[in-house]
Amino acid sequence: MSTRGRINGDGPAVEFVTTSAHNRQYLFRNDAIALNVLKQLSETAGYFTIAIMAYVLMPSHLHAILGLPKARDLSKFMQSFKSLSSRRIRHKFAYSINGFQFDSRTALWQPRFDDVLIISELQFNVKLDYIHNNPVKAGLVQRPEEWKYSSAGFWLKEIPGPIVVESSFKWMEIVSEK
């Protein structure tokens, strides 16, 4: 469900985003691929000055809560992240995983993504719990903080993960100063 048309595109927003691997293939079970995808997420967020507030990279999809200085940048950010991560994976991993061939003609991601505008602290906490409990519900780990491709370790135990997480809303203060 897209909410971009209902918010002030020039203002800040917190968005819950989901995007899936092409045909929901289990491409991110490979540690090197998963870490490269997360690295690209972090680099692209830095370029767009977007705060990654929470994330989980599952074997076939990504969930994230993003703080955007300008809500209208979400589509450009997602397009850039997906394009750059696809190129990175194709460049570094020119082989097949589970019958999925990485080459210049193959898409890593589904063409679209879903987003939900977060408008309350309660909604933020519900989405945060959903993200962090996703690997537990999928039977991948016993506790959320055990999943290494997640911000759960940071939020629950203050253990840093592969991506630096912005747990405050400082990014909004920086936006208002500009």
XYZ file of C-alpha atoms in Angstrom:
178
model
C 0.000 0.000 0.000
C 1.574 3.241 -1.077
C 1.038 6.405 0.921
C 3.410 8.739 -0.896
C 0.577 10.642 -2.559
C -0.972 11.559 0.788
C 1.948 13.238 2.520
C 3.875 16.447 2.083
C 6.606 15.369 -0.301
C 8.947 18.148 0.827
C 8.611 17.292 4.496
C 10.156 14.543 6.604
C 8.530 11.133 6.963
C 9.073 7.777 8.605
C 8.260 4.908 6.243
C 7.999 1.144 6.652
C 9.304 -0.387 3.418
C 9.244 -3.927 2.045
C 10.885 -5.191 -1.120
C 11.392 -8.745 -2.338
C 13.956 -10.675 -4.302
C 13.058 -11.559 -7.876
C 10.363 -14.269 -7.769
C 10.840 -14.301 -3.967
C 13.897 -16.499 -4.423
C 15.976 -17.251 -1.309
C 18.974 -15.281 -2.551
C 20.039 -13.721 0.729
C 20.850 -16.944 2.568
C 24.406 -16.543 1.279
C 26.385 -14.500 3.850
C 28.476 -12.634 1.285
C 25.432 -11.643 -0.761
C 23.434 -10.608 2.312
C 26.273 -8.462 3.659
C 26.793 -6.823 0.255
C 23.082 -5.986 0.032
C 23.149 -4.462 3.521
C 26.312 -2.535 2.725
C 24.638 -1.089 -0.355
C 21.535 -0.200 1.672
C 23.711 1.715 4.120
C 25.727 3.467 1.404
C 22.633 4.493 -0.541
C 20.956 5.756 2.631
C 24.055 7.838 3.362
C 23.969 9.367 -0.103
C 20.295 10.340 0.308
C 20.766 11.375 3.982
C 18.174 8.793 4.981
C 18.199 7.338 8.493
C 17.914 3.568 8.728
C 15.931 3.163 11.916
C 15.354 -0.598 11.696
C 15.856 -3.404 9.192
C 15.769 -7.117 8.623
C 17.097 -8.886 5.566
C 15.292 -12.194 5.262
C 16.316 -14.927 2.800
C 13.870 -13.569 0.189
C 13.000 -9.997 1.185
C 13.920 -6.838 3.067
C 11.915 -4.840 5.594
C 13.128 -1.457 6.826
C 11.945 1.576 8.722
C 13.453 4.655 7.122
C 13.573 8.271 8.253
C 13.444 10.482 5.190
C 14.261 14.188 5.247
C 12.001 14.543 2.189
C 9.263 11.977 1.721
C 9.377 12.401 -2.048
C 12.892 10.860 -2.103
C 11.641 7.380 -1.176
C 11.086 6.182 -4.751
C 14.439 7.534 -5.938
C 16.163 5.979 -2.939
C 14.575 2.563 -3.492
C 15.308 2.665 -7.217
C 18.944 3.567 -6.554
C 19.391 0.985 -3.795
C 17.886 -1.821 -5.850
C 19.824 -0.902 -8.989
C 23.159 -0.479 -7.203
C 22.778 -3.633 -5.112
C 21.884 -5.607 -8.247
C 25.002 -4.334 -9.990
C 27.137 -5.058 -6.944
C 25.855 -8.624 -6.702
C 26.202 -9.285 -10.443
C 29.751 -7.910 -10.379
C 30.901 -9.910 -7.358
C 28.869 -13.093 -7.793
C 28.808 -14.242 -11.407
C 27.301 -17.624 -10.653
C 24.042 -19.375 -9.899
C 22.334 -19.839 -6.530
C 19.359 -22.179 -6.345
C 19.086 -22.009 -10.125
C 19.123 -18.200 -10.081
C 21.793 -16.965 -12.477
C 23.410 -13.615 -11.747
C 24.124 -11.936 -15.051
C 23.540 -8.599 -16.753
C 20.024 -9.589 -17.848
C 18.737 -10.830 -14.509
C 16.956 -8.670 -11.956
C 17.873 -9.202 -8.323
C 14.709 -7.514 -7.023
C 11.018 -7.458 -7.860
C 10.246 -4.254 -9.778
C 8.114 -2.708 -7.039
C 8.188 -2.120 -3.307
C 5.557 -1.509 -0.663
C 5.597 1.322 1.834
C 3.475 2.462 4.738
C 3.721 5.908 6.271
C 4.290 5.653 10.021
C 2.219 8.284 11.775
C 2.439 7.376 15.471
C 4.786 5.968 18.068
C 2.445 3.002 18.514
C 2.584 2.230 14.790
C 6.380 2.596 14.837
C 6.651 0.086 17.700
C 4.287 -2.368 15.982
C 6.381 -2.258 12.783
C 9.623 -2.481 14.771
C 8.386 -5.626 16.546
C 7.154 -7.066 13.245
C 10.543 -6.538 11.589
C 12.518 -8.009 14.462
C 10.238 -11.007 14.979
C 10.168 -11.924 11.278
C 13.126 -14.371 11.506
C 11.628 -15.971 14.627
C 8.249 -16.509 12.945
C 10.066 -17.961 9.921
C 11.813 -20.465 12.214
C 15.291 -19.145 11.393
C 16.234 -18.263 14.995
C 14.825 -18.646 18.506
C 15.195 -14.991 19.525
C 15.129 -11.842 17.329
C 18.612 -10.685 18.350
C 20.110 -13.934 17.013
C 19.406 -12.967 13.378
C 22.598 -11.302 12.158
C 20.948 -9.396 9.297
C 18.717 -7.350 11.559
C 18.698 -4.325 13.807
C 17.139 -6.425 16.607
C 20.499 -6.884 18.351
C 20.916 -3.133 18.507
C 17.373 -2.361 19.657
C 17.119 -5.207 22.179
C 20.681 -5.617 23.474
C 22.587 -2.574 22.138
C 24.747 -4.895 20.032
C 25.787 -3.206 16.782
C 24.931 -5.004 13.551
C 26.128 -4.682 9.966
C 24.288 -1.350 9.544
C 24.462 1.660 11.844
C 20.940 2.268 13.120
C 19.505 5.678 13.968
C 17.344 5.027 17.035
C 16.480 8.641 17.734
C 14.885 11.211 15.529
C 18.048 13.353 15.295
C 17.853 13.185 11.511
C 14.653 15.270 11.735
C 16.486 17.942 13.729
C 19.204 18.093 11.069
C 16.507 18.497 8.401
C 14.846 21.372 10.252
C 18.171 23.208 10.543
C 18.700 23.215 6.760
